[in-house]
Amino acid sequence: MPSLFATSDLHVTHEGNGPIVDEVVPDDPGDWLLVAGDVAESAKVVRETLARLRERFAKVVWVPGNHELWTTPNDECQLRGQARYEFLVEQCREIGVLTPEDEFPVWDFGPEPLTIAPLFVFYDYSWRTPATEGKTREEALAHAREIGVVCTDEYYLHPDPYESRAAWCEQRLKVSRDRLDAIPADRRTILMSHWPLHRHPTNPLYYPDFALWCGTTQTEDWHLRYRAELAVYGHLHIPRTTSADGVRFEEVSLGYPREWRKRARGAVPVRKLFTA
């Protein structure tokens, strides 16, 4: 019987991570794989990696992370913002990988069918520390810069044609809410995103102000509102299982070599979420 696997933050162009992709393999040809973003910064490498994974798994579902959305000087694809995202979606469709723009697949191998909802919802700088609570977005970002915390997104992740990353986030929230609201009210879900939908996974961050780039307060109740059996995410590079309101949250990130080499268990390239 098939199993449902998940991975994220493979960062395959980082020395030491590339060969680990060979360890992302199914137990059975019918297994599915969720890829929660940050495969690579290069659009070409993203496609090549997802194509390899699609050859192994019966179904692969991908959501973008911030690294896929970067436009770096060395990438032959110089599209920015929404145009880059749309290009990646088309690349995925050509190799048979599902995206947030496709019909939500249904995992119907367990006790009840679960709608898998791949979401691209982004962040809007609304997750604040006590030092910046109640201050403007500009003040919160200025405080983070003062203490030396600035996400690389500020240099490479362009929001075109939107005026800001927060404005792009608002548009993605509307798209995602509309699609989630269309799921039958009696159907439970698996919510899949790169950025965590709930704030609690950011609690262990070494630099708490980095939470500015990790999510939005507007998704805080989605695990309840949309009847989640499970919420899958990446981004933080803190792979673990937690819960909120009785709902299981799984961070499935591999992370950078400097991170997983310090862990007693080493690299964990893929996690099994369910077995039918």
mmCIF file of C-alpha atoms in Angstrom:
data_model
loop_
_atom_site.group_PDB
_atom_site.id
_atom_site.type_symbol
_atom_site.label_atom_id
_atom_site.label_comp_id
_atom_site.label_asym_id
_atom_site.label_seq_id
_atom_site.Cartn_x
_atom_site.Cartn_y
_atom_site.Cartn_z
ATOM 1 C CA MET A 1 0.000 0.000 0.000
ATOM 2 C CA PRO A 2 1.260 3.504 -0.791
ATOM 3 C CA SER A 3 2.793 5.928 1.691
ATOM 4 C CA LEU A 4 2.866 9.701 1.739
ATOM 5 C CA PHE A 5 6.344 11.232 2.072
ATOM 6 C CA ALA A 6 7.510 14.838 2.382
ATOM 7 C CA THR A 7 10.706 16.838 2.085
ATOM 8 C CA SER A 8 11.772 20.460 1.796
ATOM 9 C CA ASP A 9 14.779 22.747 1.782
ATOM 10 C CA LEU A 10 16.933 20.316 -0.173
ATOM 11 C CA HIS A 11 19.135 23.218 -1.343
ATOM 12 C CA VAL A 12 20.708 20.872 -3.848
ATOM 13 C CA THR A 13 23.346 23.315 -5.106
ATOM 14 C CA HIS A 14 24.994 23.496 -1.676
ATOM 15 C CA GLU A 15 28.040 21.241 -1.563
ATOM 16 C CA GLY A 16 27.071 18.077 0.278
ATOM 17 C CA ASN A 17 23.357 18.267 -0.410
ATOM 18 C CA GLY A 18 23.296 17.261 -4.077
ATOM 19 C CA PRO A 19 23.976 13.547 -3.521
ATOM 20 C CA ILE A 20 21.308 13.407 -0.806
ATOM 21 C CA VAL A 21 18.611 13.720 -3.443
ATOM 22 C CA ASP A 22 19.453 10.115 -4.339
ATOM 23 C CA GLU A 23 18.191 9.147 -0.870
ATOM 24 C CA VAL A 24 14.732 10.594 -1.498
ATOM 25 C CA VAL A 25 13.189 7.355 -2.701
ATOM 26 C CA PRO A 26 9.837 5.628 -2.216
ATOM 27 C CA ASP A 27 9.161 2.357 -0.428
ATOM 28 C CA ASP A 28 6.613 1.453 -3.076
ATOM 29 C CA PRO A 29 6.058 2.654 -6.661
ATOM 30 C CA GLY A 30 2.670 4.008 -5.577
ATOM 31 C CA ASP A 31 4.094 6.387 -2.954
ATOM 32 C CA TRP A 32 3.477 10.139 -3.124
ATOM 33 C CA LEU A 33 5.931 12.944 -2.298
ATOM 34 C CA LEU A 34 5.275 16.477 -1.069
ATOM 35 C CA VAL A 35 8.094 18.961 -1.743
ATOM 36 C CA ALA A 36 7.637 22.041 0.443
ATOM 37 C CA GLY A 37 9.938 24.445 -1.364
ATOM 38 C CA ASP A 38 13.570 25.563 -1.488
ATOM 39 C CA VAL A 39 14.788 22.926 -3.907
ATOM 40 C CA ALA A 40 17.340 25.385 -5.344
ATOM 41 C CA GLU A 41 17.842 28.974 -6.512
ATOM 42 C CA SER A 42 18.316 28.044 -10.180
ATOM 43 C CA ALA A 43 15.103 27.510 -12.151
ATOM 44 C CA LYS A 44 16.862 24.910 -14.298
ATOM 45 C CA VAL A 45 18.045 22.943 -11.261
ATOM 46 C CA VAL A 46 14.579 23.112 -9.701
ATOM 47 C CA ARG A 47 13.086 21.520 -12.803
ATOM 48 C CA GLU A 48 15.822 18.884 -13.103
ATOM 49 C CA THR A 49 15.529 17.882 -9.450
ATOM 50 C CA LEU A 50 11.746 17.695 -9.454
ATOM 51 C CA ALA A 51 11.868 15.676 -12.689
ATOM 52 C CA ARG A 52 14.160 13.114 -11.013
ATOM 53 C CA LEU A 53 11.802 12.861 -8.060
ATOM 54 C CA ARG A 54 8.778 12.534 -10.349
ATOM 55 C CA GLU A 55 10.412 9.529 -12.029
ATOM 56 C CA ARG A 56 10.500 7.765 -8.647
ATOM 57 C CA PHE A 57 7.153 8.690 -7.075
ATOM 58 C CA ALA A 58 3.624 8.106 -8.337
ATOM 59 C CA LYS A 59 2.712 11.712 -7.582
ATOM 60 C CA VAL A 60 4.813 14.741 -6.639
ATOM 61 C CA VAL A 61 3.354 17.988 -5.278
ATOM 62 C CA TRP A 62 5.510 21.136 -5.048
ATOM 63 C CA VAL A 63 5.109 24.571 -3.495
ATOM 64 C CA PRO A 64 7.627 27.386 -3.966
ATOM 65 C CA GLY A 65 9.968 28.526 -1.248
ATOM 66 C CA ASN A 66 11.731 31.843 -1.124
ATOM 67 C CA HIS A 67 14.882 30.439 -2.767
ATOM 68 C CA GLU A 68 13.012 29.333 -5.909
ATOM 69 C CA LEU A 69 11.648 32.867 -6.168
ATOM 70 C CA TRP A 70 15.053 34.546 -5.941
ATOM 71 C CA THR A 71 16.401 36.152 -9.098
ATOM 72 C CA THR A 72 20.160 35.840 -8.732
ATOM 73 C CA PRO A 73 22.794 37.206 -11.143
ATOM 74 C CA ASN A 74 24.039 33.724 -12.063
ATOM 75 C CA ASP A 75 20.650 32.221 -12.950
ATOM 76 C CA GLU A 76 20.003 32.043 -16.679
ATOM 77 C CA CYS A 77 16.330 32.650 -15.864
ATOM 78 C CA GLN A 78 16.108 36.349 -14.993
ATOM 79 C CA LEU A 79 12.339 36.512 -14.578
ATOM 80 C CA ARG A 80 11.210 38.268 -11.415
ATOM 81 C CA GLY A 81 8.319 37.982 -9.003
ATOM 82 C CA GLN A 82 4.997 36.703 -10.322
ATOM 83 C CA ALA A 83 6.464 36.013 -13.778
ATOM 84 C CA ARG A 84 9.133 33.775 -12.239
ATOM 85 C CA TYR A 85 6.537 31.903 -10.199
ATOM 86 C CA GLU A 86 4.361 31.358 -13.264
ATOM 87 C CA PHE A 87 7.384 30.094 -15.205
ATOM 88 C CA LEU A 88 8.160 27.565 -12.454
ATOM 89 C CA VAL A 89 4.535 26.409 -12.455
ATOM 90 C CA GLU A 90 4.722 25.783 -16.206
ATOM 91 C CA GLN A 91 7.994 23.905 -15.784
ATOM 92 C CA CYS A 92 6.342 21.682 -13.191
ATOM 93 C CA ARG A 93 3.350 20.995 -15.404
ATOM 94 C CA GLU A 94 5.645 19.892 -18.229
ATOM 95 C CA ILE A 95 7.150 17.187 -15.989
ATOM 96 C CA GLY A 96 3.899 16.148 -14.289
ATOM 97 C CA VAL A 97 4.451 17.815 -10.908
ATOM 98 C CA LEU A 98 1.458 19.420 -9.197
ATOM 99 C CA THR A 99 1.589 23.018 -7.908
ATOM 100 C CA PRO A 100 -0.628 25.455 -5.973
ATOM 101 C CA GLU A 101 -2.236 26.386 -9.296
ATOM 102 C CA ASP A 102 -3.515 22.875 -10.053
ATOM 103 C CA GLU A 103 -6.521 20.939 -8.820
ATOM 104 C CA PHE A 104 -5.940 19.798 -5.256
ATOM 105 C CA PRO A 105 -5.166 16.051 -5.174
ATOM 106 C CA VAL A 106 -6.906 13.739 -2.710
ATOM 107 C CA TRP A 107 -5.003 11.213 -0.606
ATOM 108 C CA ASP A 108 -7.641 8.482 -0.367
ATOM 109 C CA PHE A 109 -5.565 5.575 0.885
ATOM 110 C CA GLY A 110 -6.214 6.056 4.606
ATOM 111 C CA PRO A 111 -9.246 5.793 6.902
ATOM 112 C CA GLU A 112 -10.767 8.888 5.248
ATOM 113 C CA PRO A 113 -9.937 10.910 2.141
ATOM 114 C CA LEU A 114 -7.711 13.932 2.763
ATOM 115 C CA THR A 115 -7.478 16.839 0.343
ATOM 116 C CA ILE A 116 -3.858 17.907 -0.096
ATOM 117 C CA ALA A 117 -3.795 21.696 -0.402
ATOM 118 C CA PRO A 118 -0.440 23.024 -1.703
ATOM 119 C CA LEU A 119 -0.331 26.699 -0.731
ATOM 120 C CA PHE A 120 1.842 29.612 -1.765
ATOM 121 C CA VAL A 121 1.002 32.154 0.942
ATOM 122 C CA PHE A 122 4.273 33.984 1.629
ATOM 123 C CA TYR A 123 4.827 36.430 4.542
ATOM 124 C CA ASP A 124 3.907 40.020 5.354
ATOM 125 C CA TYR A 125 6.275 40.929 8.235
ATOM 126 C CA SER A 126 3.441 40.638 10.782
ATOM 127 C CA TRP A 127 5.185 38.126 13.082
ATOM 128 C CA ARG A 128 6.822 40.483 15.561
ATOM 129 C CA THR A 129 8.968 40.230 18.659
ATOM 130 C CA PRO A 130 7.989 42.087 21.844
ATOM 131 C CA ALA A 131 10.475 44.819 20.899
ATOM 132 C CA THR A 132 8.562 45.660 17.710
ATOM 133 C CA GLU A 133 4.978 44.755 18.627
ATOM 134 C CA GLY A 134 2.669 47.624 17.733
ATOM 135 C CA LYS A 135 5.247 49.357 15.564
ATOM 136 C CA THR A 136 5.005 49.889 11.824
ATOM 137 C CA ARG A 137 6.421 47.406 9.339
ATOM 138 C CA GLU A 138 9.161 49.857 8.461
ATOM 139 C CA GLU A 139 10.091 50.260 12.118
ATOM 140 C CA ALA A 140 10.165 46.485 12.630
ATOM 141 C CA LEU A 141 12.443 46.014 9.619
ATOM 142 C CA ALA A 142 14.680 48.856 10.756
ATOM 143 C CA HIS A 143 15.009 47.259 14.196
ATOM 144 C CA ALA A 144 15.957 43.926 12.609
ATOM 145 C CA ARG A 145 18.636 45.622 10.506
ATOM 146 C CA GLU A 146 20.012 47.406 13.554
ATOM 147 C CA ILE A 147 20.619 44.101 15.313
ATOM 148 C CA GLY A 148 22.030 42.484 12.146
ATOM 149 C CA VAL A 149 19.060 40.356 11.049
ATOM 150 C CA VAL A 150 18.192 40.768 7.357
ATOM 151 C CA CYS A 151 16.808 38.005 5.156
ATOM 152 C CA THR A 152 18.459 37.618 1.752
ATOM 153 C CA ASP A 153 14.966 37.925 0.264
ATOM 154 C CA GLU A 154 15.352 41.668 0.667
ATOM 155 C CA TYR A 155 17.965 41.574 -2.115
ATOM 156 C CA TYR A 156 16.867 38.768 -4.447
ATOM 157 C CA LEU A 157 13.146 38.126 -4.002
ATOM 158 C CA HIS A 158 11.380 40.740 -6.110
ATOM 159 C CA PRO A 159 7.601 41.201 -5.784
ATOM 160 C CA ASP A 160 6.960 42.444 -9.359
ATOM 161 C CA PRO A 161 4.386 43.531 -10.380
ATOM 162 C CA TYR A 162 3.252 44.118 -6.794
ATOM 163 C CA GLU A 163 4.579 47.110 -4.889
ATOM 164 C CA SER A 164 5.953 44.996 -2.050
ATOM 165 C CA ARG A 165 6.360 41.451 -0.784
ATOM 166 C CA ALA A 166 3.570 42.163 1.708
ATOM 167 C CA ALA A 167 1.245 43.170 -1.145
ATOM 168 C CA TRP A 168 2.108 39.981 -3.032
ATOM 169 C CA CYS A 169 1.393 38.041 0.161
ATOM 170 C CA GLU A 170 -2.049 39.677 0.402
ATOM 171 C CA GLN A 171 -2.857 38.595 -3.147
ATOM 172 C CA ARG A 172 -1.696 35.036 -2.450
ATOM 173 C CA LEU A 173 -3.786 34.885 0.714
ATOM 174 C CA LYS A 174 -6.911 35.784 -1.260
ATOM 175 C CA VAL A 175 -6.184 33.171 -3.930
ATOM 176 C CA SER A 176 -5.506 30.528 -1.292
ATOM 177 C CA ARG A 177 -8.586 31.338 0.802
ATOM 178 C CA ASP A 178 -10.831 31.134 -2.248
ATOM 179 C CA ARG A 179 -9.468 27.712 -3.155
ATOM 180 C CA LEU A 180 -9.585 26.390 0.408
ATOM 181 C CA ASP A 181 -13.150 27.641 0.872
ATOM 182 C CA ALA A 182 -14.154 25.541 -2.139
ATOM 183 C CA ILE A 183 -13.110 22.268 -0.454
ATOM 184 C CA PRO A 184 -16.222 20.352 0.691
ATOM 185 C CA ALA A 185 -17.017 21.214 4.310
ATOM 186 C CA ASP A 186 -16.938 17.562 5.353
ATOM 187 C CA ARG A 187 -13.464 16.945 3.906
ATOM 188 C CA ARG A 188 -10.374 17.045 6.114
ATOM 189 C CA THR A 189 -7.127 18.356 4.662
ATOM 190 C CA ILE A 190 -3.361 18.250 4.563
ATOM 191 C CA LEU A 191 -2.138 21.841 4.389
ATOM 192 C CA MET A 192 1.207 22.147 2.664
ATOM 193 C CA SER A 193 3.261 25.329 2.502
ATOM 194 C CA HIS A 194 6.862 26.461 2.574
ATOM 195 C CA TRP A 195 6.369 29.047 5.296
ATOM 196 C CA PRO A 196 4.680 27.769 8.478
ATOM 197 C CA LEU A 197 1.032 28.737 8.787
ATOM 198 C CA HIS A 198 1.198 29.077 12.576
ATOM 199 C CA ARG A 199 3.639 31.127 14.645
ATOM 200 C CA HIS A 200 4.634 28.469 17.201
ATOM 201 C CA PRO A 201 7.316 26.749 15.029
ATOM 202 C CA THR A 202 9.368 29.962 15.095
ATOM 203 C CA ASN A 203 9.786 29.889 18.883
ATOM 204 C CA PRO A 204 13.238 28.190 18.786
ATOM 205 C CA LEU A 205 14.708 30.625 16.243
ATOM 206 C CA TYR A 206 18.210 31.681 17.280
ATOM 207 C CA TYR A 207 17.380 35.162 15.972
ATOM 208 C CA PRO A 208 13.726 35.778 16.936
ATOM 209 C CA ASP A 209 13.424 38.796 14.630
ATOM 210 C CA PHE A 210 13.862 36.477 11.642
ATOM 211 C CA ALA A 211 10.202 35.557 12.185
ATOM 212 C CA LEU A 212 9.399 38.685 10.153
ATOM 213 C CA TRP A 213 10.228 36.646 7.033
ATOM 214 C CA CYS A 214 8.518 33.425 8.155
ATOM 215 C CA GLY A 215 4.766 33.841 7.858
ATOM 216 C CA THR A 216 1.680 35.925 8.475
ATOM 217 C CA THR A 217 -0.830 36.335 11.288
ATOM 218 C CA GLN A 218 -3.578 35.913 8.694
ATOM 219 C CA THR A 219 -3.061 32.129 8.530
ATOM 220 C CA GLU A 220 -2.940 31.528 12.300
ATOM 221 C CA ASP A 221 -6.309 29.715 12.382
ATOM 222 C CA TRP A 222 -6.165 27.944 9.032
ATOM 223 C CA HIS A 223 -5.313 24.560 10.567
ATOM 224 C CA LEU A 224 -8.682 24.749 12.356
ATOM 225 C CA ARG A 225 -10.682 26.678 9.800
ATOM 226 C CA TYR A 226 -9.761 24.243 7.042
ATOM 227 C CA ARG A 227 -9.967 21.058 9.111
ATOM 228 C CA ALA A 228 -6.314 20.072 8.863
ATOM 229 C CA GLU A 229 -5.303 16.556 9.764
ATOM 230 C CA LEU A 230 -1.726 17.689 9.247
ATOM 231 C CA ALA A 231 0.209 20.841 8.329
ATOM 232 C CA VAL A 232 3.495 20.359 6.452
ATOM 233 C CA TYR A 233 6.070 23.121 6.033
ATOM 234 C CA GLY A 234 9.800 23.920 5.770
ATOM 235 C CA HIS A 235 11.807 27.163 5.702
ATOM 236 C CA LEU A 236 13.026 27.241 9.320
ATOM 237 C CA HIS A 237 15.534 24.370 9.026
ATOM 238 C CA ILE A 238 14.289 23.066 12.384
ATOM 239 C CA PRO A 239 12.934 19.626 11.390
ATOM 240 C CA ARG A 240 10.562 18.344 14.064
ATOM 241 C CA THR A 241 6.990 17.395 14.943
ATOM 242 C CA THR A 242 4.862 19.810 16.961
ATOM 243 C CA SER A 243 1.173 20.498 17.454
ATOM 244 C CA ALA A 244 -1.232 23.394 17.792
ATOM 245 C CA ASP A 245 -4.831 22.963 18.915
ATOM 246 C CA GLY A 246 -4.421 19.214 18.559
ATOM 247 C CA VAL A 247 -3.278 19.469 14.927
ATOM 248 C CA ARG A 248 0.039 17.917 13.966
ATOM 249 C CA PHE A 249 2.644 20.183 12.358
ATOM 250 C CA GLU A 250 5.599 18.640 10.532
ATOM 251 C CA GLU A 251 8.666 20.562 9.451
ATOM 252 C CA VAL A 252 10.288 18.342 6.823
ATOM 253 C CA SER A 253 13.350 20.403 5.877
ATOM 254 C CA LEU A 254 16.775 18.960 5.180
ATOM 255 C CA GLY A 255 18.612 22.270 5.566
ATOM 256 C CA TYR A 256 22.212 23.236 4.873
ATOM 257 C CA PRO A 257 25.123 20.808 5.387
ATOM 258 C CA ARG A 258 26.506 22.951 8.214
ATOM 259 C CA GLU A 259 23.208 22.368 10.018
ATOM 260 C CA TRP A 260 22.456 18.684 9.502
ATOM 261 C CA ARG A 261 26.078 17.642 10.072
ATOM 262 C CA LYS A 262 25.760 18.884 13.663
ATOM 263 C CA ARG A 263 22.751 16.672 14.380
ATOM 264 C CA ALA A 264 23.202 13.237 15.909
ATOM 265 C CA ARG A 265 20.895 11.709 13.306
ATOM 266 C CA GLY A 266 22.672 13.494 10.463
ATOM 267 C CA ALA A 267 20.823 14.279 7.257
ATOM 268 C CA VAL A 268 17.146 13.320 7.096
ATOM 269 C CA PRO A 269 16.267 13.867 3.438
ATOM 270 C CA VAL A 270 12.652 12.671 3.551
ATOM 271 C CA ARG A 271 9.943 12.011 6.136
ATOM 272 C CA LYS A 272 7.109 9.496 6.000
ATOM 273 C CA LEU A 273 3.826 11.183 6.950
ATOM 274 C CA PHE A 274 1.298 8.394 6.448
ATOM 275 C CA THR A 275 1.206 4.783 5.425
ATOM 276 C CA ALA A 276 -2.035 3.501 3.976
#
